[in-house]
mmCIF file of C-alpha atoms and ligand atoms in Angstrom:
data_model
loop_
_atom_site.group_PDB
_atom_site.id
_atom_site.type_symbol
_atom_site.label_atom_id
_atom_site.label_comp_id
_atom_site.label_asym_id
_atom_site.label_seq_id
_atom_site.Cartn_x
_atom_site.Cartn_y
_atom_site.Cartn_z
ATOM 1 C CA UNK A 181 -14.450 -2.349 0.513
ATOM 2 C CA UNK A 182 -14.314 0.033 3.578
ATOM 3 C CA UNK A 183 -16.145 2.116 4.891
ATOM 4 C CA UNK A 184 -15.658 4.877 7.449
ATOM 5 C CA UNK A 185 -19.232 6.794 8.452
ATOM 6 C CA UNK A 186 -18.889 9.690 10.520
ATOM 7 C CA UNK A 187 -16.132 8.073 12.257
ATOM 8 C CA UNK A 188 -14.880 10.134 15.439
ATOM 9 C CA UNK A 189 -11.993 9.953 18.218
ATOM 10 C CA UNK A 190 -11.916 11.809 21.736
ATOM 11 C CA UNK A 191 -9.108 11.659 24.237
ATOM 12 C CA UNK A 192 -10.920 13.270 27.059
ATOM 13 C CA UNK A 193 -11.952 17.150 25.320
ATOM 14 C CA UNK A 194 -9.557 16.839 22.475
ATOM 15 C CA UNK A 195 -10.000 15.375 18.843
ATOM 16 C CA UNK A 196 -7.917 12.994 17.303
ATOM 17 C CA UNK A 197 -10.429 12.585 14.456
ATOM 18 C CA UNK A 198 -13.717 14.226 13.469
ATOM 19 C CA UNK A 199 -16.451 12.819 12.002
ATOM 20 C CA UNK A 200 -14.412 11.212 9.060
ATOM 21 C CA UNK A 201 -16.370 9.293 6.302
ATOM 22 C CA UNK A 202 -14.394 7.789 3.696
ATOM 23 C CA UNK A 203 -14.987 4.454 1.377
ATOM 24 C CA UNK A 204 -11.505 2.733 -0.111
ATOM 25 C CA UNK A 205 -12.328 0.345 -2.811
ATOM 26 C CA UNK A 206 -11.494 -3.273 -2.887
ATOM 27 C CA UNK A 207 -8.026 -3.259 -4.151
ATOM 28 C CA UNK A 208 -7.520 0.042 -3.915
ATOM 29 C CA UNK A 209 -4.125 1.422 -2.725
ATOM 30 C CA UNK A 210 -4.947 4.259 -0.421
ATOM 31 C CA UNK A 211 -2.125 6.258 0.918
ATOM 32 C CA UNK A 212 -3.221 8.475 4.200
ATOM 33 C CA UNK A 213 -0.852 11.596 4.317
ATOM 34 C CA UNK A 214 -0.951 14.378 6.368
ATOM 35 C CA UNK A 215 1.661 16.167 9.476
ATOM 36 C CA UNK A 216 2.354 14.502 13.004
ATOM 37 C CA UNK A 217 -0.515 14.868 15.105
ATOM 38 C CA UNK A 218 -3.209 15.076 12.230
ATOM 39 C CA UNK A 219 -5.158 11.177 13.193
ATOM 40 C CA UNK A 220 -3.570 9.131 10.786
ATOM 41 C CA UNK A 221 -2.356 5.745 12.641
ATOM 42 C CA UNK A 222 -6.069 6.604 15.109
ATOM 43 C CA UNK A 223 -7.568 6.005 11.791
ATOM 44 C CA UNK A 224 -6.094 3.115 10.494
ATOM 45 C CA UNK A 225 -5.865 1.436 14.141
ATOM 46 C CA UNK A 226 -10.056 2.243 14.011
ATOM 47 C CA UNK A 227 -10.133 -0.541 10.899
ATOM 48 C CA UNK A 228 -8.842 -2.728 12.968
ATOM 49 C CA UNK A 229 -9.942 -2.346 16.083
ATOM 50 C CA UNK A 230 -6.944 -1.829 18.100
ATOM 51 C CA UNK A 231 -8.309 1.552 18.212
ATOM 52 C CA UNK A 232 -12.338 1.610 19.470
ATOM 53 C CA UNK A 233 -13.858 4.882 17.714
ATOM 54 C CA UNK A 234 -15.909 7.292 19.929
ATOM 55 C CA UNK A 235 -18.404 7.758 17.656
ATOM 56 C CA UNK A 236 -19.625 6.557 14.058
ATOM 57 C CA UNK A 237 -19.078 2.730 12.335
ATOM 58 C CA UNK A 238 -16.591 1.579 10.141
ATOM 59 C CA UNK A 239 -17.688 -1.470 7.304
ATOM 60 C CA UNK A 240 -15.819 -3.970 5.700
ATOM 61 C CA UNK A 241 -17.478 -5.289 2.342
ATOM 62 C CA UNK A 242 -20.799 -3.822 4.418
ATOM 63 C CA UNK A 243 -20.467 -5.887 7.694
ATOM 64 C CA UNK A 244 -19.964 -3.414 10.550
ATOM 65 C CA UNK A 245 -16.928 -4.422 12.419
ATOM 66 C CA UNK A 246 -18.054 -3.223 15.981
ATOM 67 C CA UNK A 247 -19.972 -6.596 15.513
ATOM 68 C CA UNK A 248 -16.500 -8.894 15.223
ATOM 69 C CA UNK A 249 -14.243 -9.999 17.636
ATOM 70 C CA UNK A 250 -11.257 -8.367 17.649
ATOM 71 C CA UNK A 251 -8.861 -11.175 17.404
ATOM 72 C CA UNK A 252 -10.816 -12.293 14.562
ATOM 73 C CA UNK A 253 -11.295 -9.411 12.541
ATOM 74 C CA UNK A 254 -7.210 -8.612 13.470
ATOM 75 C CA UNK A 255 -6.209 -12.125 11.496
ATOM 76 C CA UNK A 256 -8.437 -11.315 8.008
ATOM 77 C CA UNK A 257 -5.898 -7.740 8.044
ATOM 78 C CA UNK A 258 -2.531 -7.687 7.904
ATOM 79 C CA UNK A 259 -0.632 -4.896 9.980
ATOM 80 C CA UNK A 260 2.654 -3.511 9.560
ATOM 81 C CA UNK A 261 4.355 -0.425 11.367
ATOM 82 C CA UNK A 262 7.402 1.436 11.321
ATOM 83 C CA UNK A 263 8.632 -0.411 14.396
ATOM 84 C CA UNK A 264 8.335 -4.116 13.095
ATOM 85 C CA UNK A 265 7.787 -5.858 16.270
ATOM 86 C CA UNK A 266 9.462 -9.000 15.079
ATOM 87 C CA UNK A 267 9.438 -11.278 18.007
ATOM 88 C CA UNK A 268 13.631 -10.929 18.875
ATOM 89 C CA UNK A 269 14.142 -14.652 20.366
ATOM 90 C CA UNK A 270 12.159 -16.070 17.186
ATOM 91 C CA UNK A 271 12.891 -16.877 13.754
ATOM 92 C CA UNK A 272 12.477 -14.937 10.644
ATOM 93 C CA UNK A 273 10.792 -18.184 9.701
ATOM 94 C CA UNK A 274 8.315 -18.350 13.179
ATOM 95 C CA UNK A 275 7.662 -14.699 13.149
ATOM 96 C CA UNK A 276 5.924 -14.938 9.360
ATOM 97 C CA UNK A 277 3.946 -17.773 10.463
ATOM 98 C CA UNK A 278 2.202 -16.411 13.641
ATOM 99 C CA UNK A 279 -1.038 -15.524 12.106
ATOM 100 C CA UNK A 280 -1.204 -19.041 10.428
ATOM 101 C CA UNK A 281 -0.334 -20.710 13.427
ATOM 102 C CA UNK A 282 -2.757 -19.026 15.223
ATOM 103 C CA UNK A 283 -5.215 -20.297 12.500
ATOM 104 C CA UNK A 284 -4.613 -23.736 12.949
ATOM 105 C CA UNK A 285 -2.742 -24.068 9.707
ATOM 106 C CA UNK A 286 -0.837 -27.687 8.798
ATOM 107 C CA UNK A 287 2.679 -27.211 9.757
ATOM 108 C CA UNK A 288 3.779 -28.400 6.446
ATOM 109 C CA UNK A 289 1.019 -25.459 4.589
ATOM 110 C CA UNK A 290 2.798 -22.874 6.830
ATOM 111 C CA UNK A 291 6.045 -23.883 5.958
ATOM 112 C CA UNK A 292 5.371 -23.450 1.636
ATOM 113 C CA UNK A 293 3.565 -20.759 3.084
ATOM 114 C CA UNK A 294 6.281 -18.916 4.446
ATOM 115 C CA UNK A 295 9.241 -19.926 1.526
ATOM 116 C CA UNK A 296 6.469 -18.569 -0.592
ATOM 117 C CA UNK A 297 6.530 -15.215 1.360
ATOM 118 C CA UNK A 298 10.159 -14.903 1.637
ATOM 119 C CA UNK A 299 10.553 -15.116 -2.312
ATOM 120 C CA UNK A 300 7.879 -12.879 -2.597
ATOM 121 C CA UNK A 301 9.846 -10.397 -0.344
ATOM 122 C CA UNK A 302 13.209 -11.482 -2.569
ATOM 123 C CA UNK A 303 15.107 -12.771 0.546
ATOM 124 C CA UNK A 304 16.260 -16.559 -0.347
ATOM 125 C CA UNK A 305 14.614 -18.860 2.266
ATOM 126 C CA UNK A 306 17.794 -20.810 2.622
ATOM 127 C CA UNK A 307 19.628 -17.571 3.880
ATOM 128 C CA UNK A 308 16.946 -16.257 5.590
ATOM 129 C CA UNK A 309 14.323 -18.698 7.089
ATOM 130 C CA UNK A 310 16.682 -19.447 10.359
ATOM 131 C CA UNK A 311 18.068 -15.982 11.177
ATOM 132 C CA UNK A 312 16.856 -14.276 13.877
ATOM 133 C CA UNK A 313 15.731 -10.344 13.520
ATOM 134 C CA UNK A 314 19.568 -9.285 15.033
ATOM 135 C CA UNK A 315 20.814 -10.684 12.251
ATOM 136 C CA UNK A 316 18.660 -8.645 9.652
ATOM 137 C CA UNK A 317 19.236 -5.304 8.283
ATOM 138 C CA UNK A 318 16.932 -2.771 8.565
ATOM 139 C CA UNK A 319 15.590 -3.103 5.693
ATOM 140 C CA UNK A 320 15.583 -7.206 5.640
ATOM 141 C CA UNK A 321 13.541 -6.894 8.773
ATOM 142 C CA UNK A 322 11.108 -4.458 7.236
ATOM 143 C CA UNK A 323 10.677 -6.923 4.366
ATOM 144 C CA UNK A 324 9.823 -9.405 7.389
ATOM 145 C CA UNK A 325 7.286 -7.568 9.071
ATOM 146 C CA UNK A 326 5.747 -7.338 5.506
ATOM 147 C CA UNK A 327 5.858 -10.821 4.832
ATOM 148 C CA UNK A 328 4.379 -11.480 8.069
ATOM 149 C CA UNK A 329 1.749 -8.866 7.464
ATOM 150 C CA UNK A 330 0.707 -10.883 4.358
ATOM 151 C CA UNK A 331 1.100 -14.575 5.874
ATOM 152 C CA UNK A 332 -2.643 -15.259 5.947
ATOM 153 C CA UNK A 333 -3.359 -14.054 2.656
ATOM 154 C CA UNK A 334 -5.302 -11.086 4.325
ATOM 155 C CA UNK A 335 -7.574 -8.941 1.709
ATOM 156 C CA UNK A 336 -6.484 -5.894 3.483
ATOM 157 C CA UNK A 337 -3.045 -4.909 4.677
ATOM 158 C CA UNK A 338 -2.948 -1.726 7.270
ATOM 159 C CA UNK A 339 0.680 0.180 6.691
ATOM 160 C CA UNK A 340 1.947 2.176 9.165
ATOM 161 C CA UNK A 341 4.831 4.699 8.117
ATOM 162 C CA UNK A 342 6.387 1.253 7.688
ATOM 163 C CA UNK A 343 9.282 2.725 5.996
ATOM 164 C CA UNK A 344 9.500 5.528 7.937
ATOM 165 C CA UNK A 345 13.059 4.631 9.827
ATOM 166 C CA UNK A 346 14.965 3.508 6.770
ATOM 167 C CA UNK A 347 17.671 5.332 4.567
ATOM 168 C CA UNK A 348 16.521 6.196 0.939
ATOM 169 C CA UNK A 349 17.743 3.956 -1.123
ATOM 170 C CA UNK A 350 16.518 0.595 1.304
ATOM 171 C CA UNK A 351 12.981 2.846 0.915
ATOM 172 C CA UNK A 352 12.369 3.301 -2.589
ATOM 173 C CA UNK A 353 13.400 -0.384 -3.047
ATOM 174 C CA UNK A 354 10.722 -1.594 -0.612
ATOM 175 C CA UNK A 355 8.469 1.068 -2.117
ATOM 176 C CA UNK A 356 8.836 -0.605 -5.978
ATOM 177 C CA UNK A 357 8.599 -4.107 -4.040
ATOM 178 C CA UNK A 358 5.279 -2.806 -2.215
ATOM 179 C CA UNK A 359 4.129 -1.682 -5.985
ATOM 180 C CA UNK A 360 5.356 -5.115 -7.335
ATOM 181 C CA UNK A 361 3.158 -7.095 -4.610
ATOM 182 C CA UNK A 362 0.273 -4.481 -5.256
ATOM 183 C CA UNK A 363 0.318 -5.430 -8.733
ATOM 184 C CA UNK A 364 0.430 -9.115 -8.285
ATOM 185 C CA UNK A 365 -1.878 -9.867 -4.953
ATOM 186 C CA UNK A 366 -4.229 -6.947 -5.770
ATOM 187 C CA UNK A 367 -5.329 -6.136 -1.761
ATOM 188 C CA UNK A 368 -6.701 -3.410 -0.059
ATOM 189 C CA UNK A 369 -3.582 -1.541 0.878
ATOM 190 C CA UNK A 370 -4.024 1.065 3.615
ATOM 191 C CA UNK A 371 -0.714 3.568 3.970
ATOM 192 C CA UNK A 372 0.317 5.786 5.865
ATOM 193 C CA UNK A 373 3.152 8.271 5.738
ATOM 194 C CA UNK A 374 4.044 12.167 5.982
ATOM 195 C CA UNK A 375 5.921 12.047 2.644
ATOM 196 C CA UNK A 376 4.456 13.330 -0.578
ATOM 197 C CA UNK A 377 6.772 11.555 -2.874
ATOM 198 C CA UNK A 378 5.871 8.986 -0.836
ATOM 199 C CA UNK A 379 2.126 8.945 -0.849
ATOM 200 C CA UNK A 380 2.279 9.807 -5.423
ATOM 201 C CA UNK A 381 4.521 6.796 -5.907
ATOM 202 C CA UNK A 382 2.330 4.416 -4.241
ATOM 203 C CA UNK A 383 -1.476 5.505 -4.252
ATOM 204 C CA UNK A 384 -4.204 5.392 -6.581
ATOM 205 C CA UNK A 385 -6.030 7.261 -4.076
ATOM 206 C CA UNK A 386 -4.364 9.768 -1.574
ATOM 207 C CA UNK A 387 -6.571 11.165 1.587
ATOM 208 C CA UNK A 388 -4.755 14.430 3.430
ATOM 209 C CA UNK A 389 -5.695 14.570 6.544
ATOM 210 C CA UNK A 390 -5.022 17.535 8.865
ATOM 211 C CA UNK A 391 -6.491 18.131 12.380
ATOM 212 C CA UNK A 392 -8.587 15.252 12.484
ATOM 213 C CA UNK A 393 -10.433 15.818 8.751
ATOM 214 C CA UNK A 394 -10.045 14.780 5.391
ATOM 215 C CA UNK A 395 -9.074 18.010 3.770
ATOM 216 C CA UNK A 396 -8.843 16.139 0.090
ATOM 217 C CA UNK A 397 -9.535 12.537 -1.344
ATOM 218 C CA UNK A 398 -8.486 12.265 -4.758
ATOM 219 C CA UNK A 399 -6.198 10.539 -7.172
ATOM 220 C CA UNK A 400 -3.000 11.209 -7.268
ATOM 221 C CA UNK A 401 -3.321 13.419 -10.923
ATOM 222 C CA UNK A 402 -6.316 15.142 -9.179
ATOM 223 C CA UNK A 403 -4.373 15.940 -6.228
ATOM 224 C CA UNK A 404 -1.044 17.513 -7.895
ATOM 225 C CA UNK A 405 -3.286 19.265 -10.635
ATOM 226 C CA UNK A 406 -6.363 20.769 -8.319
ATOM 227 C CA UNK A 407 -5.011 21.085 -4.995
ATOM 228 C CA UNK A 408 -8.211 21.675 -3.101
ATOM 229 C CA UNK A 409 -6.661 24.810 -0.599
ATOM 230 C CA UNK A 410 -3.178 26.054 0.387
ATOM 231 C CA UNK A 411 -2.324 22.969 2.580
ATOM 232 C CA UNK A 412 -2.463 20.540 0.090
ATOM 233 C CA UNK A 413 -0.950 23.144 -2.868
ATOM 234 C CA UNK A 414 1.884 23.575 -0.187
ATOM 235 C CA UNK A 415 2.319 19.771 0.248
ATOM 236 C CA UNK A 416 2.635 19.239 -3.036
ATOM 237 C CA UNK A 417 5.052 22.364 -3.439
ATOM 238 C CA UNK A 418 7.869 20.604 -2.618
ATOM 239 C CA UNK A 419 7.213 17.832 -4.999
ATOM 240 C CA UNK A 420 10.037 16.867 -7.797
ATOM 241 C CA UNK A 421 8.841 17.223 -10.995
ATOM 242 C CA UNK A 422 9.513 13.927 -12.610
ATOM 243 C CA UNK A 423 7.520 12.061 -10.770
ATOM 244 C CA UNK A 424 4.560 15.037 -10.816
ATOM 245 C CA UNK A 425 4.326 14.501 -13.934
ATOM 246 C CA UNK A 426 4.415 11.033 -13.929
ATOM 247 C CA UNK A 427 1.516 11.229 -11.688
ATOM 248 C CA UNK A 428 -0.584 13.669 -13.870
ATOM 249 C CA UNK A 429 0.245 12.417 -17.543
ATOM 250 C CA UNK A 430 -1.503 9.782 -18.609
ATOM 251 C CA UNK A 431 -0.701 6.840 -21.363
ATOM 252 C CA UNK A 432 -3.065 8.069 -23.511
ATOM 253 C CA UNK A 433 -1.582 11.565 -23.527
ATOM 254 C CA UNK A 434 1.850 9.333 -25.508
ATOM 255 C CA UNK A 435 -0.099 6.761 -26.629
ATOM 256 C CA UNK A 436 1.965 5.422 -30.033
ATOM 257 C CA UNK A 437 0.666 3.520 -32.942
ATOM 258 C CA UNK A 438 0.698 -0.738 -32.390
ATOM 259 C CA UNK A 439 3.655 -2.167 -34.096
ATOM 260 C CA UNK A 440 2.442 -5.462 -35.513
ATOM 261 C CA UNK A 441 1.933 -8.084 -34.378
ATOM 262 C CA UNK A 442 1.633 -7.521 -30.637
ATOM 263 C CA UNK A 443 2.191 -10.438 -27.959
ATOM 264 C CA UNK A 444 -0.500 -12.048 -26.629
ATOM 265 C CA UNK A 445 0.590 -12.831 -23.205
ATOM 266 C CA UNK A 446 1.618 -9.475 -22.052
ATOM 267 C CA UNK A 447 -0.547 -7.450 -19.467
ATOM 268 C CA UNK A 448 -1.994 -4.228 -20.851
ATOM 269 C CA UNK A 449 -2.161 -0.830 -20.130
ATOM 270 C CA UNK A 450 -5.297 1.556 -20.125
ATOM 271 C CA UNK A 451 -5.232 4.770 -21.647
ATOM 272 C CA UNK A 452 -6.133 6.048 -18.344
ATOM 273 C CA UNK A 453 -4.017 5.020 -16.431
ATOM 274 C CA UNK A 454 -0.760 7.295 -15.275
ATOM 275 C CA UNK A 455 2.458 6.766 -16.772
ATOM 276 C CA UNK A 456 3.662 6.340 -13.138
ATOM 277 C CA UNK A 457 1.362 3.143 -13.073
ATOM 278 C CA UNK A 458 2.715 2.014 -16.897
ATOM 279 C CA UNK A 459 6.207 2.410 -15.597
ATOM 280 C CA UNK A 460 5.507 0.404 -12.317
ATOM 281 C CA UNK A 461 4.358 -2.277 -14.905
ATOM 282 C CA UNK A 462 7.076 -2.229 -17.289
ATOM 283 C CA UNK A 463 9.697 -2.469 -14.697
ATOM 284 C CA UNK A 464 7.590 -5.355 -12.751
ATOM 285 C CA UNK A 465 7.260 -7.545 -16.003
ATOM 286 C CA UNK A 466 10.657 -6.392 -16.886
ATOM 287 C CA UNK A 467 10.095 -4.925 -20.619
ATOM 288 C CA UNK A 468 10.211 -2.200 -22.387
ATOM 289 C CA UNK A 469 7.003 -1.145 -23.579
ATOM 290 C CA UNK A 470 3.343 -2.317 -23.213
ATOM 291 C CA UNK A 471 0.350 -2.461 -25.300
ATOM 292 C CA UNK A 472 -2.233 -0.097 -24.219
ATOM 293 C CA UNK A 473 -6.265 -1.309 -25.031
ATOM 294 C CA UNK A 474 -9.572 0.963 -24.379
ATOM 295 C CA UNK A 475 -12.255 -0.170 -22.151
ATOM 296 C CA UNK A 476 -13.506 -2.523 -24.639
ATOM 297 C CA UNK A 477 -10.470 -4.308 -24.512
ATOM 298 C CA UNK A 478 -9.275 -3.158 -27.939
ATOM 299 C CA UNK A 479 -5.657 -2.650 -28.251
ATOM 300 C CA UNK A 480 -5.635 1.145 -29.834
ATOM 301 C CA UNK A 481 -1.721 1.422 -29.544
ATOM 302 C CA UNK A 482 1.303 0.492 -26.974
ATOM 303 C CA UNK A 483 3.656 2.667 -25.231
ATOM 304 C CA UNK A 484 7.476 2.499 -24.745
ATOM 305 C CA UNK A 485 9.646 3.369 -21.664
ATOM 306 C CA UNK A 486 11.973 5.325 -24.376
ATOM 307 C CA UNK A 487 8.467 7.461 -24.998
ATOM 308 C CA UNK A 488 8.124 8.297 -21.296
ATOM 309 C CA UNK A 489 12.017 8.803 -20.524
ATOM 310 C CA UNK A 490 11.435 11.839 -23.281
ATOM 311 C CA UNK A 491 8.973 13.374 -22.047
ATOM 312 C CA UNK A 492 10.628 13.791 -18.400
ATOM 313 C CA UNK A 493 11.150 17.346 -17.626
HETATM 314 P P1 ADP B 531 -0.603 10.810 13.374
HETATM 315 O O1 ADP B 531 -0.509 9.329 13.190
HETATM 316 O O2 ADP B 531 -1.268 11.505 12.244
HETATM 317 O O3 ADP B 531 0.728 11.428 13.670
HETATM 318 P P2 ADP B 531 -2.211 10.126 15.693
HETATM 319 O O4 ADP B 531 -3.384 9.485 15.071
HETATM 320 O O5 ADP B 531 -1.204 9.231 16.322
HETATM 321 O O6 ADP B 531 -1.521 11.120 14.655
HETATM 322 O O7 ADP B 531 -2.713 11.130 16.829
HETATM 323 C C1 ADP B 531 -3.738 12.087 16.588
HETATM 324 C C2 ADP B 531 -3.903 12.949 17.815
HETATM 325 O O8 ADP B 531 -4.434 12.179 18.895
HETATM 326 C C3 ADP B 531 -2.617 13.559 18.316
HETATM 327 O O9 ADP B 531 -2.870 14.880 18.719
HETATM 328 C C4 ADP B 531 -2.253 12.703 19.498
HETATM 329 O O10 ADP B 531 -1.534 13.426 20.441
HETATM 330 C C5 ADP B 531 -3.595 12.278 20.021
HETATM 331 N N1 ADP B 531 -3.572 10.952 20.665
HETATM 332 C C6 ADP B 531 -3.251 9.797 20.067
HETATM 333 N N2 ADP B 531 -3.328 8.766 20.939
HETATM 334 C C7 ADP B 531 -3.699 9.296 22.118
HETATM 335 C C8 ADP B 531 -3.969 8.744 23.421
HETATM 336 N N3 ADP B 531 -3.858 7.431 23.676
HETATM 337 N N4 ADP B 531 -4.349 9.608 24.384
HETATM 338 C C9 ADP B 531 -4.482 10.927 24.142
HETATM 339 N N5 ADP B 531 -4.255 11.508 22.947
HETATM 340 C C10 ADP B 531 -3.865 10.716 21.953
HETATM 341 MG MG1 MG B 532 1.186 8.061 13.308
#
């Protein structure tokens, strides 16, 4: 969990951010959004320190962090940005492992570590593990800087517009891979980005910032159905329908009856979560529908992708 109390930023008499005070959830995936200029990378860099706030304290599962060393606190989060900063005259295969190294890690742990990392990131280690970041693509390097990001097994990751520079196709396939990971590793993901569809298709919880303030917290339904003032109504405006009302329906809304009898092994789905979520799930464990249980854990019916493709506006 983290915790932001009252946390502020001066450069000299102006504000970068205001007496925020925000918690994000273990495993939450909390997407900061909000236009240039408004404090979201000050924010993030505040969690881990590259950033020292002016005023207030920021927790992490209750410790305050003005009491850690830097370096320290820097290798329990992971950090990616728009800008990579792969180290050029390294490896793809040294560049994953610097956090591990730096931990004193067995060279032969760091090495399953980072074939581990590169399948996770679906580049094949053979291909991959010796090239050096000319050789990548943009988005192959972005994949990189992700792995590297989650090299030490950090329980939070800190994203920085990381997809910010690449075309949209590369994007949305490192946005379903960032989903993917989400699902499987289940960390505190911290994102930030000035794009709506963006910040709907990857956050649980989405914080708009403007001028140094949180102007709304909320889910991502919450958001797109009670916009708290004009800003946020106007930054969701914009927003295709589809996926708003992905965001806002939920499974229970096309819950269907259980066909008989259901597979054990298969994750489930909660009738509260969004169908945005159940399609994320379906397309991760690659079928076509899901069982769907109460909070009990009783199976009360399962869903179909068919189901949600009909009800797409
Ligand atoms: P965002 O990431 O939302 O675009 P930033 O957090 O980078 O915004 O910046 C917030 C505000 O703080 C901006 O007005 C920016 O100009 C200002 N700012 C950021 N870093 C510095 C700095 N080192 N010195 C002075 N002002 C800064
Ligand atoms: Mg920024």
């Amino acid at each position: 969990m983290i915790e932001l109390d009252q946390v502020s930023k001066h450069y000299g008499d102006s504000i970068a951010v205001n007496s925020l005070s925000l918690t994000i959830q273990a495993g939450d995936f909390c997407v900061f959004i909000g236009t240039s200029g408004c404090g979201k990378s000050t924010t993030l860099r505040m969690i881990n320190r590259l950033i020292e706030p002016s005023h207030g304290h920021i927790r992490i599962d209750g410790e305050d962090i003005a009491g850690l060393r830097p370096e320290l606190l820097r290798r329990r989060i992971g950090y990616a940005i728009q800008s990579i900063g792969l180290f050029p005259h390294w490896t793809v295969a040294r560049n994953i492992a610097v956090v591990p190294q730096l931990l004193g890690w067995e060279p032969q742990r760091i090495r399953q570590r980072v074939h581990q990392l590169l399948e996770l990131l679906h580049l094949d280690p053979a291909q991959f593990a010796d090239k050096l970041p000319a050789q990548l693509s943009g988005g192959q390097a972005q994949r990189v800087g992700v792995a590297r990001a989650l090299a030490a097994d950090p329980n939070i990751l800190l994203m920085d517009e990381p997809f910010g520079a690449l075309d949209p196709i590369t994007r949305e396939s490192l946005q379903a891979e960032m989903l993917r990971i989400q699902a499987e590793l289940h960390k505190t993901i911290v994102f930030v980005t000035h794009d709506i569809d963006e910040a709907l298709k990857l956050g649980n919880r989405i914080v708009v910032m403007d001028q140094g303030r949180i102007i709304q917290n909320a889910s991502p339904q919450q958001l797109v159905q009670h916009p708290a003032n004009d800003f946020v109504a106007n930054l969701i405006g914009q927003q295709d329908r589809g996926l708003k009302a992905a965001a806002c329906t939920t499974v229970a809304e096309l819950l269907q009856p259980a066909r008989m009898p259901l597979p054990s092994d298969q994750p489930r789905l909660h009738g509260s979560d969004s169908l945005k979520l159940a399609v994320s799930q379906m397309l991760w464990h690659k079928v076509d529908c899901l069982p769907v249980c109460d909070d009990s854990g009783q199976v009360i019916g399962e869903l179909s992708m068919q189901r949600i493709l009909e009800q797409q506006p």
